[in-house]
Tab-separated table of C-alpha atoms in Angstrom:
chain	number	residue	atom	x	y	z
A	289	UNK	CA	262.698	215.220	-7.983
A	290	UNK	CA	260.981	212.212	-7.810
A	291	UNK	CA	263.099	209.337	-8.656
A	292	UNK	CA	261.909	207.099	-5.883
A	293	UNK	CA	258.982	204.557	-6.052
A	294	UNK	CA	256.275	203.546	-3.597
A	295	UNK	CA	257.103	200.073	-1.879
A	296	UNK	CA	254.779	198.805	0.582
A	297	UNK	CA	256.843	197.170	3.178
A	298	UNK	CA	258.559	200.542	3.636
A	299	UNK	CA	255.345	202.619	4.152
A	300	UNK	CA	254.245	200.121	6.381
A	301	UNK	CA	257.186	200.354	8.678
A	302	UNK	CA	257.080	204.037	8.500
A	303	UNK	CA	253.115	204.251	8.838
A	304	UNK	CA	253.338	202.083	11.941
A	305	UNK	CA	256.557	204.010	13.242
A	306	UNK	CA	254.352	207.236	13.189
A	307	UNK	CA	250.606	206.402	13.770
A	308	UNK	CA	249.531	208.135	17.049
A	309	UNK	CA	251.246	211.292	15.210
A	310	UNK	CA	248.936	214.181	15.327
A	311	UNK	CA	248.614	217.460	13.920
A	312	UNK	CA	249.618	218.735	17.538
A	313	UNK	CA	252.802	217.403	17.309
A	314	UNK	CA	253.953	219.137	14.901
A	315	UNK	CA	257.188	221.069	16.490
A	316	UNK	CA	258.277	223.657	13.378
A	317	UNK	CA	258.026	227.464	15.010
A	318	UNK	CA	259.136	228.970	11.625
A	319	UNK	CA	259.569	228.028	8.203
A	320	UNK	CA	262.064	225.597	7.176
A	321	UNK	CA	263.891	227.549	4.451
A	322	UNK	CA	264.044	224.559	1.904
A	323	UNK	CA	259.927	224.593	1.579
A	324	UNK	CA	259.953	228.535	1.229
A	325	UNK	CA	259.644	229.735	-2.300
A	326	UNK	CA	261.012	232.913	-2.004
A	327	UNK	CA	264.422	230.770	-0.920
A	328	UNK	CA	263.705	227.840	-3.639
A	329	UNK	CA	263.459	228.090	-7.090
A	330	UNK	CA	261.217	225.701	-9.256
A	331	UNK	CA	260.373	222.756	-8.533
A	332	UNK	CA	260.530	219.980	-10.909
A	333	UNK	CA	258.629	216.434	-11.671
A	334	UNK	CA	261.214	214.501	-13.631
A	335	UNK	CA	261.074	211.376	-15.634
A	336	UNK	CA	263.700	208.230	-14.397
A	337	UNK	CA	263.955	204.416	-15.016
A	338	UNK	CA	261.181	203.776	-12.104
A	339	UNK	CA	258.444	206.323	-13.016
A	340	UNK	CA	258.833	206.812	-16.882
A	341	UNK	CA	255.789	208.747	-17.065
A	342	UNK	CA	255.378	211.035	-13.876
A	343	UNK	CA	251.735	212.760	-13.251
A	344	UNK	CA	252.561	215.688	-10.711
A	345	UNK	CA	249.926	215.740	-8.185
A	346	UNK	CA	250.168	219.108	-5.598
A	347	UNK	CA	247.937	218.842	-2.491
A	348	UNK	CA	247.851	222.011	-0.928
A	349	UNK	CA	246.312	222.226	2.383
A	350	UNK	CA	245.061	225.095	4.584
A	351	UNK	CA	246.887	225.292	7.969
A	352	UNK	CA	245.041	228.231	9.712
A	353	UNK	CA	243.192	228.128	12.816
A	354	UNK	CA	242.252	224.577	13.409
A	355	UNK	CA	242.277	222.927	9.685
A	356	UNK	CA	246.012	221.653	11.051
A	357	UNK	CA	244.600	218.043	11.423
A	358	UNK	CA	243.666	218.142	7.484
A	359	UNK	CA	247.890	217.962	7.327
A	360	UNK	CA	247.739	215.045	9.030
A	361	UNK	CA	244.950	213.414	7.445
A	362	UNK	CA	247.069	213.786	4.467
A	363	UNK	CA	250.594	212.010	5.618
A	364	UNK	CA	248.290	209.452	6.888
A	365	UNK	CA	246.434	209.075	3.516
A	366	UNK	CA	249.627	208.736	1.695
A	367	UNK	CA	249.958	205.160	1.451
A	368	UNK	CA	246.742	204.866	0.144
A	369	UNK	CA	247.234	208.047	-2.243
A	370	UNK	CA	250.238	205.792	-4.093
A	371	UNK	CA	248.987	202.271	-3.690
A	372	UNK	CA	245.480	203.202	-4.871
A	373	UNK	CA	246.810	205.386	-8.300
A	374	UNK	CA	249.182	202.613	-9.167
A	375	UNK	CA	247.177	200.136	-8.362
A	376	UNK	CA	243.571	201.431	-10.206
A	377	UNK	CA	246.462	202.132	-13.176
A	378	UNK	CA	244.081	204.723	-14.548
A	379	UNK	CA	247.172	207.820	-13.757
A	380	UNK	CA	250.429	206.479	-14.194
A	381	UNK	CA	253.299	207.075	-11.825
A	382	UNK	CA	252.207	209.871	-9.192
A	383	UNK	CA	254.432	212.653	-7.772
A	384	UNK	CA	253.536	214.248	-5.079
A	385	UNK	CA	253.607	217.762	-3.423
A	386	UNK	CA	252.369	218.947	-0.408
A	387	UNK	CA	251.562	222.569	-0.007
A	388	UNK	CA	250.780	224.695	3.492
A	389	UNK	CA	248.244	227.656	2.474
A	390	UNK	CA	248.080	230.165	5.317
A	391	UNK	CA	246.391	234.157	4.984
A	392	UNK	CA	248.684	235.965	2.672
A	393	UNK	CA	247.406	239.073	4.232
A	394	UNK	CA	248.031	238.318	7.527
A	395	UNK	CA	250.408	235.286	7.992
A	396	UNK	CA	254.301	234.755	8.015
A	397	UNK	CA	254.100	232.057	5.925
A	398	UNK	CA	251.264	231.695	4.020
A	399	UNK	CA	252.981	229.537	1.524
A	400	UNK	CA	255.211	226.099	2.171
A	401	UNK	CA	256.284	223.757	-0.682
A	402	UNK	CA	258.159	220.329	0.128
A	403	UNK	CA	259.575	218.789	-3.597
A	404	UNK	CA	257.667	216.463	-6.081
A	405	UNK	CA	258.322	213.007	-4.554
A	406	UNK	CA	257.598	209.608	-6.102
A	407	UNK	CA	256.797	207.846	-3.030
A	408	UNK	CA	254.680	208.252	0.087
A	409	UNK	CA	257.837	207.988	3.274
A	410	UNK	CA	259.888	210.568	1.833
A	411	UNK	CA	257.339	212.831	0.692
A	412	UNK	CA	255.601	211.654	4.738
A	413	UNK	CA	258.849	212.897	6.204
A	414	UNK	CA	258.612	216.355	4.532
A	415	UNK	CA	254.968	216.659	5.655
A	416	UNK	CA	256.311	216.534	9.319
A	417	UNK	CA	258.426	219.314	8.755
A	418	UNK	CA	255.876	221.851	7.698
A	419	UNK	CA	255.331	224.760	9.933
A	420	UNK	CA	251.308	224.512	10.866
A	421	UNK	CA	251.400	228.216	11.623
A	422	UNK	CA	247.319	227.642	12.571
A	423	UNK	CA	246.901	231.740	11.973
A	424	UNK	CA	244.062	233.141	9.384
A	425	UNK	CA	242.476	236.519	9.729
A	426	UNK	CA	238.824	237.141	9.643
A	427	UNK	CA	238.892	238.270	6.379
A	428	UNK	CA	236.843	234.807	5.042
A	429	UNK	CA	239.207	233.354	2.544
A	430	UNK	CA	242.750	231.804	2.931
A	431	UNK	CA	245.309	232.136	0.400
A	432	UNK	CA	244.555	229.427	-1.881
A	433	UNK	CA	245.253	231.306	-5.050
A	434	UNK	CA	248.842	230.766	-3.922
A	435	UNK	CA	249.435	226.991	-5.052
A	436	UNK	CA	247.736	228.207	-8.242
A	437	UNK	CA	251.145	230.712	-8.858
A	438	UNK	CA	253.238	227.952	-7.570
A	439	UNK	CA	251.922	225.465	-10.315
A	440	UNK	CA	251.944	228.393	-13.014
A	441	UNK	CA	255.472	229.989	-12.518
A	442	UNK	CA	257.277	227.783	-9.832
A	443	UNK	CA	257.294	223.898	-11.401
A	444	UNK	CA	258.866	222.107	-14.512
A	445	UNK	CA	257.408	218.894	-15.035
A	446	UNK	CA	258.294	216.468	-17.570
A	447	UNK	CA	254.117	215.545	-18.516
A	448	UNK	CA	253.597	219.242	-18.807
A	449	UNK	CA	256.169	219.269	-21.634
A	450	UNK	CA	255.140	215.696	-23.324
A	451	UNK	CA	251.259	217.194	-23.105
A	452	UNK	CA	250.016	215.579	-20.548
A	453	UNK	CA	248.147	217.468	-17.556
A	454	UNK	CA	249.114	217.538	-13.763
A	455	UNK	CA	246.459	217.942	-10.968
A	456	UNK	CA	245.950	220.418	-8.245
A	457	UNK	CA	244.071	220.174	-5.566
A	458	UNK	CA	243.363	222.922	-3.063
A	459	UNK	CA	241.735	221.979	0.179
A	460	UNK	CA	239.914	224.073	2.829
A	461	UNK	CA	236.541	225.243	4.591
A	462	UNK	CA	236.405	229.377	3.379
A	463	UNK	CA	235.451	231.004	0.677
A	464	UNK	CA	237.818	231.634	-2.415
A	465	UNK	CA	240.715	234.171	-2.526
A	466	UNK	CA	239.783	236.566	-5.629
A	467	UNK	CA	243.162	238.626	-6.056
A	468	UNK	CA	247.065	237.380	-5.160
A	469	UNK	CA	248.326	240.688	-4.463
A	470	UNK	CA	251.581	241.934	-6.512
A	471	UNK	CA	252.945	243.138	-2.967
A	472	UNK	CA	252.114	238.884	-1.452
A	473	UNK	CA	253.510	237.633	-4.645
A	474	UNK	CA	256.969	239.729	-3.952
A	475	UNK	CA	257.616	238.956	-0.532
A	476	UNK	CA	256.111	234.951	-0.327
A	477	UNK	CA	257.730	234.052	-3.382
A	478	UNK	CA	260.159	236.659	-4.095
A	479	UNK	CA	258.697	237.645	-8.036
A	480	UNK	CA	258.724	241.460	-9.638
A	481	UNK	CA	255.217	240.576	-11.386
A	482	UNK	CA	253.392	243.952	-12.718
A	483	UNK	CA	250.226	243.853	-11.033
A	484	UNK	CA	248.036	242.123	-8.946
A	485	UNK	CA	246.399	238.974	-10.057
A	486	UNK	CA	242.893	237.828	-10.362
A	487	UNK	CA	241.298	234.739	-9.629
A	488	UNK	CA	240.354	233.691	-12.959
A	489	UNK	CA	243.728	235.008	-14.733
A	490	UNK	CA	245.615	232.581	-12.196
A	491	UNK	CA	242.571	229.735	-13.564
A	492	UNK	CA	243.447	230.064	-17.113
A	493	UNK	CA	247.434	230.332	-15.936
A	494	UNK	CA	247.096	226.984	-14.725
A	495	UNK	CA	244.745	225.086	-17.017
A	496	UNK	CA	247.381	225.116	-19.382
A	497	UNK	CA	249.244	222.398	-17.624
A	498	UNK	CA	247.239	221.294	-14.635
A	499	UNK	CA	243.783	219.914	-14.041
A	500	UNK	CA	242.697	222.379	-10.802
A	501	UNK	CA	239.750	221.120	-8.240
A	502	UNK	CA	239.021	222.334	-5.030
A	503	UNK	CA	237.699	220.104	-1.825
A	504	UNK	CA	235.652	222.343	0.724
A	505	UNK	CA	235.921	220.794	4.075
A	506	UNK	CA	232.618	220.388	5.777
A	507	UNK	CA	233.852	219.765	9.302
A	508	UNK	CA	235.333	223.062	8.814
A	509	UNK	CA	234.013	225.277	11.367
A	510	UNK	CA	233.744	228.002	9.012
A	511	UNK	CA	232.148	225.922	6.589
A	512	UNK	CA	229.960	224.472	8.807
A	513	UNK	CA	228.710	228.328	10.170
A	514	UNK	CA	228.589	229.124	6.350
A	515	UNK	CA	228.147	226.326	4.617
A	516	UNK	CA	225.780	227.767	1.937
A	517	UNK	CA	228.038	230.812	1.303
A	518	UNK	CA	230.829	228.862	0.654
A	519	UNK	CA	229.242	226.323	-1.415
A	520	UNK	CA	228.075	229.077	-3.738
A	521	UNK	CA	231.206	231.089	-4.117
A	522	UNK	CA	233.490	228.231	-4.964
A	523	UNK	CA	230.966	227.209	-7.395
A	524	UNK	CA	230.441	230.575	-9.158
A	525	UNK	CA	234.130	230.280	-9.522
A	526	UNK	CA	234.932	227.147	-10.450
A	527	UNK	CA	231.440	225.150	-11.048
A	528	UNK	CA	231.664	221.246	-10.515
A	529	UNK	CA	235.212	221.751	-9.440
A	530	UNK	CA	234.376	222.740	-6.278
A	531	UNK	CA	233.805	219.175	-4.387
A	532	UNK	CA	232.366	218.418	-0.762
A	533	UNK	CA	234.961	216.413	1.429
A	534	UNK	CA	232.171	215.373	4.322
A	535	UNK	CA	234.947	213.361	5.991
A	536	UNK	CA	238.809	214.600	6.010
A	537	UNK	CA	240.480	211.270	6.339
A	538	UNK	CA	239.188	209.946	3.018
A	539	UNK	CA	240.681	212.985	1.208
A	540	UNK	CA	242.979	210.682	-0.324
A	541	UNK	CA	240.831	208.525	-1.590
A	542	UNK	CA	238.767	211.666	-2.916
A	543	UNK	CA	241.581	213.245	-4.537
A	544	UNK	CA	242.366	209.689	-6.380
A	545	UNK	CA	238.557	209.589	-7.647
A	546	UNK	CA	238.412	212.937	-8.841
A	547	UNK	CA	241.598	212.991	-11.204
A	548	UNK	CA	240.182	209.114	-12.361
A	549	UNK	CA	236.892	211.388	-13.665
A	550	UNK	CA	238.771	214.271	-14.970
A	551	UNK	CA	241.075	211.344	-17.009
A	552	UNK	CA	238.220	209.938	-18.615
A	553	UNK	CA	236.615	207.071	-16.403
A	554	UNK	CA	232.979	206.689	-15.884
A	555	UNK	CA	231.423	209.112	-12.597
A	556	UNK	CA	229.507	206.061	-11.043
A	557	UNK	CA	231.816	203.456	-11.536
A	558	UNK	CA	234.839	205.249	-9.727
A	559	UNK	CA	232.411	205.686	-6.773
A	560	UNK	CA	231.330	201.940	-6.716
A	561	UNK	CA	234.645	200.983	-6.888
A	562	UNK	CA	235.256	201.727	-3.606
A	563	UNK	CA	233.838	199.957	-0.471
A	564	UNK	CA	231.756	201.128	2.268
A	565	UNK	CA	231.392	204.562	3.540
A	566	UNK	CA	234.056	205.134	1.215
A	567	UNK	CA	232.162	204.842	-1.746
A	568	UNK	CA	229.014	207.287	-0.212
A	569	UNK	CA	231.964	209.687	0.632
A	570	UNK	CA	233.469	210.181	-2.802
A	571	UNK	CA	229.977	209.505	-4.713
A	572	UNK	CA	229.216	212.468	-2.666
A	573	UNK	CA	232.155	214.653	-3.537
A	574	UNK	CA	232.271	213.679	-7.308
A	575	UNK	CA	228.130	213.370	-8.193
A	576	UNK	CA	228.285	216.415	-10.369
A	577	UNK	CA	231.415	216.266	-12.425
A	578	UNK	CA	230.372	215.617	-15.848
A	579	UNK	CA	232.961	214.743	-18.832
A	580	UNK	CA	232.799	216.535	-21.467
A	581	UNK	CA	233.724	220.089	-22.025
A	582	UNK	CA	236.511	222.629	-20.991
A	583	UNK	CA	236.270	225.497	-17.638
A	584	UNK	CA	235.795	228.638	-19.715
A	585	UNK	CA	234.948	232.219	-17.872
A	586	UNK	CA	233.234	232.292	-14.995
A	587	UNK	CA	230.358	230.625	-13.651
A	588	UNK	CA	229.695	226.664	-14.152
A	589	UNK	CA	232.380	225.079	-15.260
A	590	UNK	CA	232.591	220.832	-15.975
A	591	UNK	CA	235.513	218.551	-16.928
């Protein structure tokens, strides 16, 4: 999928059409089956005349409890999330997919997936259809591991192929998932695998095609009651991957500066290149990714 291209005028109407949205009005009550992967088979970022060189970008967001509003944050932040990659130039022609992450012990769907989509109304559109099943246990992790599979197993993207990397980014206030159960991996996405899967085996799964970072919400409330906890464990696991988003509604802009790093451009002047608050926001995420290296085994990890 894909084969669309941002246009301004169109977000515009669209944006405008669906401002006072909120993450409470989202009316799903059950998955819709074209964004479950145990209905759907891969998903696929494909080259056309208007994006000749597609970067797949997945966004998966947690859902449980009350992180619903960082769904919305998101649809809202499309139009930046397109104008701002094609217009910095640093990432050339993003597709985008949006990802639900719920508690693959406890929820019905811990796991939604709309398609790869080259521009920010369609891909809008799809957000509003997601089932924000707002569940979680109290087990302190969600299923974030889950988008990780998805990325390894579940997607065929033209850049993968050609060499070039993708980027996921998982986004949410609780501590890491450490296994994706065999049993979770059978009934969420329908797959025989052998055994259950670790943490790091999913990492090195899906550094093969895909740069992977993770944004822990602040204004979490489980982040905020265990802020320090959550901090460490993301960064045992992931080191300078693991970036502070102190205000949801710039996760776009974020998301953007963090895959302009891990491409090659310089820390400071991605942060300076924004205005404002902005720019204090997304220093503050990215101030410790460092070029310069590969994520190998556990512990800290830079770019």
């Amino acid at each position: 999928m894909g084969y669309h291209r941002y246009d301004a005028d169109a977000w515009s109407t669209y944006a405008t059409a669906t401002a006072t949205k909120t993450h409470r009005d989202y009316g799903r009550t059950s998955i819709l089956p074209a964004f479950d992967p145990a209905t759907f088979g891969i998903r696929e970022s494909r080259k056309s005349e208007l994006n000749p060189n597609p970067t797949p970008f997945i966004a998966a967001l947690d859902v449980t409890g009350s992180m619903g509003r960082i769904v919305e944050a998101m649809r809202k932040g499309l139009g930046t999330l397109f104008e701002q990659i094609i217009t910095r130039a640093v990432i050339p022609d993003p597709h985008v997919m949006a990802v639900a992450i719920g508690d693959f012990e406890v929820d019905r769907a811990p796991i939604q997936a709309t398609q790869f989509e080259g521009e920010p109304v369609t891909i809008g559109r799809q957000i509003e259809d997601l089932w924000l099943e707002r569940g979680g246990g109290g087990n302190d992790f969600e299923g974030y591991l889950g988008p990780l599979y998805l990325a390894a197993m579940r997607t065929d993207c033209d850049a993968i192929r050609e060499g070039r990397k993708g980027f996921v980014f998982t986004v949410g206030d609780e501590e890491p998932q450490m296994v994706l159960r065999k049993s979770s991996v059978k009934l969420f996405f329908g797959d025989d695998i052998q055994r259950d899967l670790t943490a790091d085996e999913l990492l090195s799964l899906v550094a093969r095609g895909w740069e992977y970072f993770h944004l822990m919400v602040t204004e979490g409330s489980h982040m905020q009651a265990h802020q320090g906890r959550v901090t460490t464990a993301w960064t045992d696991l992931i080191g300078q991957r693991a970036l502070p988003l102190t205000d949801h509604t710039r996760m776009a802009e974020v998301i953007i500066s963090a895959a302009e790093v891990a491409s090659g451009r310089d820390r400071d002047t991605v942060a300076k290149s924004w205005s404002g608050s902005t720019s204090l926001i997304v220093r503050n995420a990215i101030n410790r990714l460092m070029i310069g290296g590969r994520p190998t085994g556990r512990g800290p990890r830079t770019i």
